[in-house]
Structures are given as C-alpha cells and as structure tokens.
Amino acid sequence: MLTSSSKKSSLTWLVHLSVFLLVLIWTIPTAGLFVSSIRDKDQLSVSGWWTALASSEQKVVYRTPVPDSQIQEADQYVLKGNLFADSNASVSAFGFSSLKPDAFVVGSTATMKKGKTLTVQANGDYVVTSPVPFTKRGQRIFYTADVPPRFTLDNYREVLGSEGLAKSFINSLTVTIPSTVIPILMAAFAAYALAWMRFPGRALLLVTVVGLLVVPLQMSLIPLLKAYNFIGESFGVGSKTYLGIWLAHTAFGLPLAIYLLRNYIAGLPGEIIESARVDGASDFDIFRKIVLPLSFPALASFSIFQFLWVWNDLLVAMVFLGNNEEQLVLTGRLRELLGSRGGNWEILTASAFITILVPLAVFFALQRFLVRGLLAGSVK
Amino acid sequence: MAQLISALLVMCIGVFGCALYFYGANLLLDYCFPAKQRPYDVIARNLRIRNAIRPWLFIGPAMLALGLYFIYPIIDSVRLSLFDRSGEAFVGFANYQWLFSSTEFFESFKNNMLWLIVVPTLSTFFGLVIATMTDRIWWGNIAKSLIFMPMAISFIGASIIWKFIYDYRSGDDTQIGLLNALVVFFGGEPVAWITVPFWNNFFLMIILVWVQTGFAMVILSAALRGIPEETIEAAVLDGANGIQIFFRIMVPQIWGTIAVVWTTITILVLKVFDIVLAMTNGQWNTQVLANQMFDWMFRGGGDSGRGAVIAIVIMVLVIPIMVWNIRRANAEMEGR
Amino acid sequence: MADLTLTNVKKVYANSVEVLRDINLDIKQGEFIVFVGPSGCGKSTLLRMISGLEDISAGTLEIDGQVVNDIPPALRGIAMVFQSYALYPHMSVYDNMAFSLQIAKENKANIDKQVRKAAEMLQLTPYLDRLPKALSGGQRQRVAIGRAIVRRPKVFLFDEPLSNLDAALRVATRMEIAALKEKMPESTMIYVTHDQVEAMTLADRIVLLSNGNIEQVGAPLELYEQPANVFVAKFIGSPAMNILPVTINKVGSQTNLAIDATTSVNLPLQLDKKEEGKKAQLGIRPEDFTMTALHKNDVLISGEIAFVEALGESTLFHVKTELHDELVIAKFPGVWDIQRGDALALAAPAEKLHLFAADGNNYSQ
C-alpha cells in the first residue's frame, strides 16, 4: 500500500514537472519577444534578453560638449561633466583612443598629447585639463561601463511613429472588422437554409461546402488576381481596394462559417422551430427571432476564428491589397520590416508585439468560445 | 484621424449594405406575395411561392460568393495552367513539362513531403501527450491556455519570434539568440541555424508545430474527456497499468478524432507559406510549394501559367482528404 | 363550428414508405380525441399532418368544411403543445405566450390581456418574467399549454405532452388537462399518447392506431369492453388480455368452443353456420378470471403456476397450461397464499369472454 502510494505521488510529480517544462518551452519564445521589445535598444543588441535584469557591460564613446563651459583654474583650462545623462551606470575603465579604449582604471589620470590630462571617476564624473584653451570640438572619451537594466517604451514610440505601424494598425482594423461581420451574416442565413428549409439541391450544396472546406487558397489566387485587375481597369478604380479584400476574405471564410453554423443550427431542437412555425412565424421571423439569438455561441466562435484568421493573414492581403504605405496591413508591414530592418531587433520585436497584441487579447478574453468552435468544427 | 473616420464609414457601409440586402429582400418577398385577408387558395398559392423563393434569398449571396471565389477560380486555374505566362497563348502541357523537369519543384516537393510527415505527427503527438497530462493536474487549464496561445499569433509574428531565437552573431560577439546562447553556454560553437541545408527545414517546421500543438491539444483533450469513465475503470479492474490503459483503451477510442486533427493540420501545412517567406524565402533549400507558387505569381511580373500549375499540384495533394471529409460528413448526416 | 374531417388521408415518405394508409375520421366540435397506439404506428405523424407541419400525401383534411391541405399551420386555427414543450429558451414566459400574437401583429393591449388571462387560468402569473429554464417541469408544461390557449385556436393539438414528466407530476398534470377541457368545452382537443391510462382517462373518444391504420374508434370503455380485434384487445387493459386458441365446435343460439380435448365452453353468441369447425381465438382479461377447483365442471383453464407477482392490492398468477406456449395471466384482488408450482384452476363468466376470428376480428361485431 505504501509503495503504491509513493509510486503514485512520484508519478504525479513527474507529470507536474513535464507539463511545467512543456509550458516553459511553449511560452519562452513569446516572453523573449516581449521582454526584448521593452529593453533599451543598445542593451538589446549586445546581450540576450534573459539577462535583461542584470546590468550589462557596454563599450561607449562619449564626446564632451563644445567647450563653452571651460573654466580656467590656475594655468590649466578645465572641462568638467558627467558621462551619463540620466542613468546611474558605473565606469570600470576608460581611455582616450579607440586603439586602447580601456587602458586606464577609474580614478587614475591619463596623460594625453600636448599636456592634456583626463580623469574619469566610477560614477562618470570626468575632468579634462589642458594647458591651452579648448577649441572647437569636444574631447572624445572611451569608456567601459556597467549599465544597469533599462526598460523603455521608446521602441514602441518609434515603430508606431516613424515606422508607420499606427497606420497599419488602422488598416488592419479596416480590413478585419467587415471581413468578420459580413461572412457571419451571409453564412448564418445560408446555414439556416441548409439546416431547416426544404429546397432542391440542398444535399449537393452541403457536400460542396464540405468539399470547399479544404480547398487551398492558392487555387483561387491567380484567376482572382486577373479578374480583379480586369475589373479595376474596366471601371478605373484600381484593383486594390478594401471592398475587394473584404469580399475575398468573406468568400474564403464562408465554407468554414457555413459548416460550423449549419452544424450548430441543425442541432437546435426541431420542436422549437416547428412551434414557431405553428405560431405563424415565417422563415425570416424564425431566423431572426429564434435561431439567431439561440446561435450566439456558434456565432461568437466563428467570429473569433475569422477575426484571428483575417488579422493574421498575410497572403490575401499581399495579393489583394496594395503594398504601398497607404494600405499596408500589420502583417505586411512586419514582413517589410523583416526585409528592411532585419537586424534591428528593437524595431522587429516591438512591431511584432504590437501585431500580436490584439489577437492575444481576443484570445485570452474569448478562449471559451474559440475552443467551443474548434470542437464544433472538427469533432464528431 | 481622418483615416480612422473614413475607415469607420466604409466599414459601416459594407456591413449595413449586407444587412440591408437580407432585410429588404425578405420584406419585398412578403410584400409581393401577401398571405393575409385573401381567399384561402390565394394564400396557399402565395405561401407556396414564398417558400420556394425564400431559401434562395437566404443562400443566394453565399452561393454567389462561393461560386466566384472558389468554383470559377478552380476551373480557371486549370485553364491558365495550359496557357503561357500572361495567360494569352495556349501552350498545352508545356507548364507541366517545365514543372516536372525543374529541380526547384522537386526540392520544394521533397520539402513539402517532409513537412507533411513531421508537422502533423509532432503536433498531434505533443497535443495528445499534453492533453493527457494536463487533465490530471489542478493547474492543467492554465497550462493548456498557455500552450494554446500561439494559435492566436500570426505566422509572420511567430516567424519573428523564432527568428529571434535562431539569431546568430558571428565571432566572439555575445549571442542574443536563445538557441545559440545555450549552445555557447554548453561549450559549443554558434551556428547560423536557418542556413544549414536540410536541417534548417526542421527549424522552420518547429515554428508550425509550436503554433499547431495547441489546436491538437484542445481537440484531443475534449475527445479524451468524452471517453466513458467506465471503460477505464473496467480496465483498471482487469489489471491494466497506466500505459496499457492509455494505448489500448483510450487511444483506440479517439482514433477518429486523431485522424481529424491529423488531416486538419496536414491541410494547413500544404497552405502555409508565410513562415518560409519570412524566414528564408526559400533560400538554403527550404522552398515549399505554397511559397514557390506565390513566387511565380509575381516573379518577373508574374507567370500565371506556372503559378497555376503549382496551385494544381497543391490541390491534387488535398483531394484525398477532401474525399474522406465528404464521405465522413455524409455518413454523419445520414446518422441524423 | 370546429368540426374536423379526414377523408382517405395518406402519408407516404419520399422513400415510398407508407406510414399512414387511408385514414377516415370525423371529429366533432368540443370532443376530446386521443390518438393512441404503439410507437411507430403513425399517431404523431397524423397529428403533425393536422397541424400542417407535415404534408398530406393524399386525401383531404377539412376544418369547418374548409379544405386546409395547403394552408400553413398558423392559418388553420390550431395550436400545438409539443412533447418537449418547445418553449423559446431565450424569451420570458410572457414573451413565449405573446409570440404568436406579436407575429400576427395584434395590438399590444390585446396581447397583454390575452396573456394575462391565460396566465391567470394556469396559475402562471407570478412567473411571467422568468425564463423557461428557471421553471419546473410542470410549470414549463403549463407555459406550453398557455401558449396554445392565448391563440384561441379552434383545435388544440397535444403531442405526448406528459411523457417528459415524472410519474407523480404526470398524474397531476393529466388532471389539469382534464380540468382545462372542462373550462373550455367548446374547443376541440386532439391528444397523442402511447400511454393507455392517459387515453382512457382523458378521452371522449379514443382512436387506436397501429401500422398506419385505424384499428378502432370509440369511447374508452367501448374499447375495453368491445375491442374490435385482437390488437385492440391486447393493447387496452393491463396486464393484456389472454388470447387462447380454440375451435368452434357448434353454432346456434349459443356458440360452443373447444378449448382442449375435454374442455368446452358456451358463449352467448350467434354465428353463421359456415364458421363451424373453424379455428378462432378466445380472449379473457386477467381480471375476469375467477378461481375454482380442479374437479368442478366450470373449469376453463388449469395448469401449474409458473410464477407469482404479489403487488399488494392484487396478485398476478402466470399459469403454464397445455393449451399453448404463452403463459396465461390471472389477476385477483388482495394477497393469496398460493405458491409457484401449485396447480390452479380458472373459470370465467361466459359474458366476459371475447371471441375473435382467426384473422383477429371480433365475432360479435
């Protein structure tokens, strides 16, 4: 008895540990992205994000301000100041030439050419002296500093402003909202008809919908691109319009929407619908007053699906919407940044995080419906 | 701000236009064929007409959309695959000949097969394992939620996340990519992961596995919970141990669900191009069909013939699953 | 005013399965009609055809002399109470009851008046603002009835309305429905059930269906006392009537039946000469048996008791006889000190015996 229970508890611990490890593996990538996006960009490029809380060693060049502030002490002209404007880093070594940037320890005095001297303290205070007045340019100081962790929203400020992410954000919304609402409306009516109305060809239509569920988007792209170009030219409106991409997303979302909603609506109790019919309701009344309110969970599930899919889509946006500043959606913008700013991780991480912020919020707020929809769509 | 307002305006027009159609069309139908205060035979006739027309009002827009965006393009893709790059001159099977003699195609086909084997297998496997384990611990739901989370992230976003992990710094620079940092920590040499032919494919696949495992887990978890408790209790009484129960009692009962998860991910794998586009754009022998097709759509102004041929190859790969799906759905509907 | 006539009504499904064959039925205004029969007999289909939810494949349905085959449910002047109640789960009790009137665009004051009147009648007034899920099974049932009353229909249709209730509630609600009928003597009610007790207690007339045919139409006791055929005989009454194979010995002012080589019985029944020597079926209800002794000459059936079911208020004896394989059931009030394996001799008064021809039809009709 004792062995069996201790064996059981060790197994339980193993399960706890394994799940913990798996969760760690699955969340670390996103966590890394987030942490990196709020780090100082200089620190980000020289140290891993997992060291974000430790101070980092940086090799920096500083140039003293233009020598207006020099003062004369005895026969020496003196420049005083602090290397750090706003942080409380500490200097470990310094120098005056790029060849030997860490030649001197803090507190010591370096003697430079023409009788000039340089002293740097650990807290960044420096003193430069010269027998002759300083002219024109300031003195360069090389130093190695331990910089304490610094978190900032600068990266976000930058990508939202100069990198145009704010605009893309609005573009994404403009694409996503109608592309979510319109297919729901169309699919709900179609699903009701397929579930509860009698008309010739119903079975065939249903089979078609099921078949189209798996048709790859790629199959449609080239003919549609040609058609859009043709229509754009014929009417002189250009081929890349919001209307165009709404319709495309609507259509591409329809098979899943119809399938999901039909399954749900067909599962509603038949007697309720018959009862409404006996009560004198037409199919339109039944749909509006009975079926639509009762299908709320299914409608919610599908809208989350469609929202995530449209928001995260790159392919359809790249084909049916322009790649210009005006129309670029977030995913397209990310892809562009990946090309032009491939090495600037502060830009990439902040942009990526902005992009995934909305879907993540939707995901965590409405996970319940998403799961329900997934189950309705695939199980059984 | 102006953009925001105009965007809102356009959205409203789009959505309300759609709603107006349904409302208006139904009202019009009722108006044209009234069923009140008429002789019984007129009412009966009008209602028959209404009932014959109304389904088409309901289903018409959806049918039109499906026809224009799926049926017509499928037919036109087949046609375009027999025409030249601009879609004007008939070239017979030249595009197919080109495809089957191009090394690029075989590379992407080979890679695609690799993806098709690895991604669904790993996702389903991890999904099943995690679903089983999380069902036994009190914080299982939190764990599930976190593992499910990548589902919400776009492929391009996921690519950036993982590109950051695979990041490589040459020489003695501090590695800021997690993977290389680990390698260095354990005394190895940093590697530019995504440029190592063949193995880099797996580094890309990991991204999709990372995204899709949550999906597999959620569905399989529900299926596992649907297993009647009595069958497991009976197995316990029969003296089966945990592993025997899992493989001989639980897994056989959810085969259907496993198959569904597997095929769903398979279809997704065939369609995914964002990851390859963002990570390598097909360089270093990582090309896949979907990305190659996208490439040909725009390469040198676009070659619709070759693009269409590749699309057809993807379609052909999907057809067995489509047939299976339809048969399954039919069987289910007869059961109703 | 609300007579209902079915003439040669048929129902054939698309796969050419005939569920109802040639139904003819006249229902007078104010009658309480119960369709009863085993499951799959077509009773619900018949009700749904009257309601308009199912198409009528052939024949005509008239309500008040007006053929309504093609008229939609709402315009037939009927209201229906469903087995699952079919309350709209997202609407309050009030809205559930008001729905049909709102659809018909009646004015608000009138709707309110009707709903409150019905709610008052069914003691639902305190629950008008609740959602159906906050009600008990019996209350839901009453809302479903209220929803029907509000429409002031000519014909009420009930589709197994009590089968979702537990036993105690079923009895109470059954009596409520009977009381409701008392309050609305002018409305016609058609009620479908598979439960013969409901049929017997509620109906003015029972329509007994099996396999798409009407077996018998009549008042409850008529069906019990004069079943038209073996099917009706066995369906009505519990435990079911015993059916024994007999041979018609002699006809005349009385009919003499041979039960076995040594036993025969005379029935007060005049039969045609040509029936003589034919096989027939003798029906005896378990409760019509009397106990007798083996040596007496009124013994009808004797045999060994296969098992005994003591129910307290009565005792059932299952008797193994030499006549045929089925056990004969006899029911006697009270408790008896008779064991399994004991021999039992049974007699029955001649006027309580039912004689059916080999094809199952009652000879006396």
mmCIF file of N, CA and C in Angstrom, chain A residues 198 269 271-282 285-286 289-291 293-294, chain C residues 48 53 55 73-74 78 80 82-84 86-91 99-100 103 147 151:
data_model
loop_
_atom_site.group_PDB
_atom_site.id
_atom_site.type_symbol
_atom_site.label_atom_id
_atom_site.label_comp_id
_atom_site.label_asym_id
_atom_site.label_seq_id
_atom_site.Cartn_x
_atom_site.Cartn_y
_atom_site.Cartn_z
ATOM 1 N N ARG A 198 -36.551 23.440 -46.925
ATOM 2 C CA ARG A 198 -36.532 22.390 -47.938
ATOM 3 C C ARG A 198 -36.460 23.020 -49.316
ATOM 4 N N PRO A 269 -33.207 22.257 -31.191
ATOM 5 C CA PRO A 269 -34.354 21.353 -31.124
ATOM 6 C C PRO A 269 -35.390 21.681 -32.200
ATOM 7 N N GLU A 271 -38.437 20.924 -32.423
ATOM 8 C CA GLU A 271 -39.786 21.296 -31.968
ATOM 9 C C GLU A 271 -39.911 22.790 -31.726
ATOM 10 N N ILE A 272 -38.786 23.419 -31.350
ATOM 11 C CA ILE A 272 -38.846 24.869 -31.135
ATOM 12 C C ILE A 272 -39.153 25.578 -32.440
ATOM 13 N N ILE A 273 -38.483 25.110 -33.490
ATOM 14 C CA ILE A 273 -38.690 25.755 -34.786
ATOM 15 C C ILE A 273 -40.087 25.446 -35.314
ATOM 16 N N GLU A 274 -40.553 24.218 -35.102
ATOM 17 C CA GLU A 274 -41.913 23.875 -35.533
ATOM 18 C C GLU A 274 -42.938 24.675 -34.736
ATOM 19 N N SER A 275 -42.643 24.829 -33.458
ATOM 20 C CA SER A 275 -43.555 25.587 -32.618
ATOM 21 C C SER A 275 -43.699 27.011 -33.138
ATOM 22 N N ALA A 276 -42.556 27.599 -33.539
ATOM 23 C CA ALA A 276 -42.611 28.954 -34.083
ATOM 24 C C ALA A 276 -43.412 28.964 -35.370
ATOM 25 N N ARG A 277 -43.266 27.902 -36.156
ATOM 26 C CA ARG A 277 -43.991 27.830 -37.414
ATOM 27 C C ARG A 277 -45.495 27.761 -37.132
ATOM 28 N N VAL A 278 -45.881 26.951 -36.150
ATOM 29 C CA VAL A 278 -47.298 26.873 -35.777
ATOM 30 C C VAL A 278 -47.775 28.227 -35.259
ATOM 31 N N ASP A 279 -46.888 28.937 -34.581
ATOM 32 C CA ASP A 279 -47.232 30.264 -34.068
ATOM 33 C C ASP A 279 -47.341 31.303 -35.178
ATOM 34 N N GLY A 280 -47.067 30.912 -36.394
ATOM 35 C CA GLY A 280 -47.275 31.819 -37.509
ATOM 36 C C GLY A 280 -46.048 32.555 -37.984
ATOM 37 N N ALA A 281 -44.856 32.157 -37.479
ATOM 38 C CA ALA A 281 -43.647 32.863 -37.891
ATOM 39 C C ALA A 281 -43.185 32.367 -39.262
ATOM 40 N N SER A 282 -42.774 33.303 -40.112
ATOM 41 C CA SER A 282 -42.201 32.904 -41.402
ATOM 42 C C SER A 282 -40.753 32.501 -41.159
ATOM 43 N N ASP A 285 -38.794 35.349 -39.902
ATOM 44 C CA ASP A 285 -39.059 35.607 -38.479
ATOM 45 C C ASP A 285 -38.342 34.588 -37.610
ATOM 46 N N ILE A 286 -38.470 33.302 -37.990
ATOM 47 C CA ILE A 286 -37.855 32.243 -37.187
ATOM 48 C C ILE A 286 -36.352 32.482 -37.097
ATOM 49 N N LYS A 289 -35.796 35.824 -34.929
ATOM 50 C CA LYS A 289 -36.240 35.893 -33.535
ATOM 51 C C LYS A 289 -35.905 34.654 -32.738
ATOM 52 N N ILE A 290 -35.724 33.530 -33.399
ATOM 53 C CA ILE A 290 -35.457 32.289 -32.662
ATOM 54 C C ILE A 290 -34.019 31.814 -32.895
ATOM 55 N N VAL A 291 -33.683 31.580 -34.161
ATOM 56 C CA VAL A 291 -32.406 30.924 -34.465
ATOM 57 C C VAL A 291 -31.215 31.818 -34.144
ATOM 58 N N PRO A 293 -30.781 34.412 -32.002
ATOM 59 C CA PRO A 293 -30.419 34.528 -30.575
ATOM 60 C C PRO A 293 -29.892 33.221 -29.993
ATOM 61 N N LEU A 294 -30.456 32.107 -30.451
ATOM 62 C CA LEU A 294 -30.030 30.836 -29.870
ATOM 63 C C LEU A 294 -28.665 30.396 -30.387
ATOM 64 N N ARG C 48 -49.271 15.667 -36.758
ATOM 65 C CA ARG C 48 -48.485 16.691 -37.439
ATOM 66 C C ARG C 48 -49.082 17.046 -38.791
ATOM 67 N N LEU C 53 -47.580 20.677 -40.120
ATOM 68 C CA LEU C 53 -46.125 20.550 -40.122
ATOM 69 C C LEU C 53 -45.669 19.459 -41.087
ATOM 70 N N ASP C 55 -46.736 17.425 -44.763
ATOM 71 C CA ASP C 55 -47.626 17.473 -45.921
ATOM 72 C C ASP C 55 -48.534 16.258 -45.908
ATOM 73 N N PRO C 73 -49.698 26.108 -41.091
ATOM 74 C CA PRO C 73 -50.160 25.850 -39.726
ATOM 75 C C PRO C 73 -50.849 27.051 -39.085
ATOM 76 N N ALA C 74 -50.219 28.209 -39.237
ATOM 77 C CA ALA C 74 -50.683 29.367 -38.479
ATOM 78 C C ALA C 74 -52.100 29.773 -38.868
ATOM 79 N N ILE C 78 -55.219 26.247 -35.405
ATOM 80 C CA ILE C 78 -54.843 25.203 -34.460
ATOM 81 C C ILE C 78 -53.740 25.733 -33.546
ATOM 82 N N MET C 80 -50.565 23.987 -30.872
ATOM 83 C CA MET C 80 -49.975 22.695 -30.592
ATOM 84 C C MET C 80 -49.112 22.763 -29.332
ATOM 85 N N PHE C 82 -46.093 20.709 -27.608
ATOM 86 C CA PHE C 82 -45.120 19.702 -28.021
ATOM 87 C C PHE C 82 -44.651 18.861 -26.846
ATOM 88 N N GLN C 83 -44.106 17.699 -27.212
ATOM 89 C CA GLN C 83 -43.606 16.767 -26.208
ATOM 90 C C GLN C 83 -42.533 17.406 -25.335
ATOM 91 N N SER C 84 -41.592 18.141 -26.002
ATOM 92 C CA SER C 84 -40.514 18.779 -25.239
ATOM 93 C C SER C 84 -40.903 20.189 -24.807
ATOM 94 N N ALA C 86 -41.054 22.731 -26.215
ATOM 95 C CA ALA C 86 -40.572 23.648 -27.246
ATOM 96 C C ALA C 86 -40.738 25.101 -26.859
ATOM 97 N N LEU C 87 -40.495 25.424 -25.601
ATOM 98 C CA LEU C 87 -40.507 26.835 -25.206
ATOM 99 C C LEU C 87 -39.291 27.520 -25.812
ATOM 100 N N TYR C 88 -39.445 28.789 -26.144
ATOM 101 C CA TYR C 88 -38.299 29.530 -26.673
ATOM 102 C C TYR C 88 -37.392 29.882 -25.499
ATOM 103 N N PRO C 89 -36.203 29.280 -25.451
ATOM 104 C CA PRO C 89 -35.405 29.374 -24.214
ATOM 105 C C PRO C 89 -34.909 30.784 -23.912
ATOM 106 N N HIS C 90 -34.851 31.645 -24.932
ATOM 107 C CA HIS C 90 -34.299 32.979 -24.712
ATOM 108 C C HIS C 90 -35.383 34.003 -24.420
ATOM 109 N N MET C 91 -36.652 33.557 -24.341
ATOM 110 C CA MET C 91 -37.729 34.513 -24.096
ATOM 111 C C MET C 91 -38.358 34.227 -22.733
ATOM 112 N N PHE C 99 -45.760 35.450 -28.209
ATOM 113 C CA PHE C 99 -45.057 35.381 -29.501
ATOM 114 C C PHE C 99 -46.000 35.292 -30.704
ATOM 115 N N SER C 100 -46.960 34.365 -30.636
ATOM 116 C CA SER C 100 -47.809 34.155 -31.815
ATOM 117 C C SER C 100 -48.639 35.398 -32.107
ATOM 118 N N ILE C 103 -46.422 38.008 -33.709
ATOM 119 C CA ILE C 103 -46.196 37.694 -35.122
ATOM 120 C C ILE C 103 -47.419 38.104 -35.942
ATOM 121 N N ARG C 147 -49.363 28.958 -23.974
ATOM 122 C CA ARG C 147 -49.013 29.491 -25.278
ATOM 123 C C ARG C 147 -50.056 29.076 -26.309
ATOM 124 N N ARG C 151 -53.736 31.739 -28.223
ATOM 125 C CA ARG C 151 -54.095 31.922 -29.632
ATOM 126 C C ARG C 151 -55.584 31.713 -29.881
#
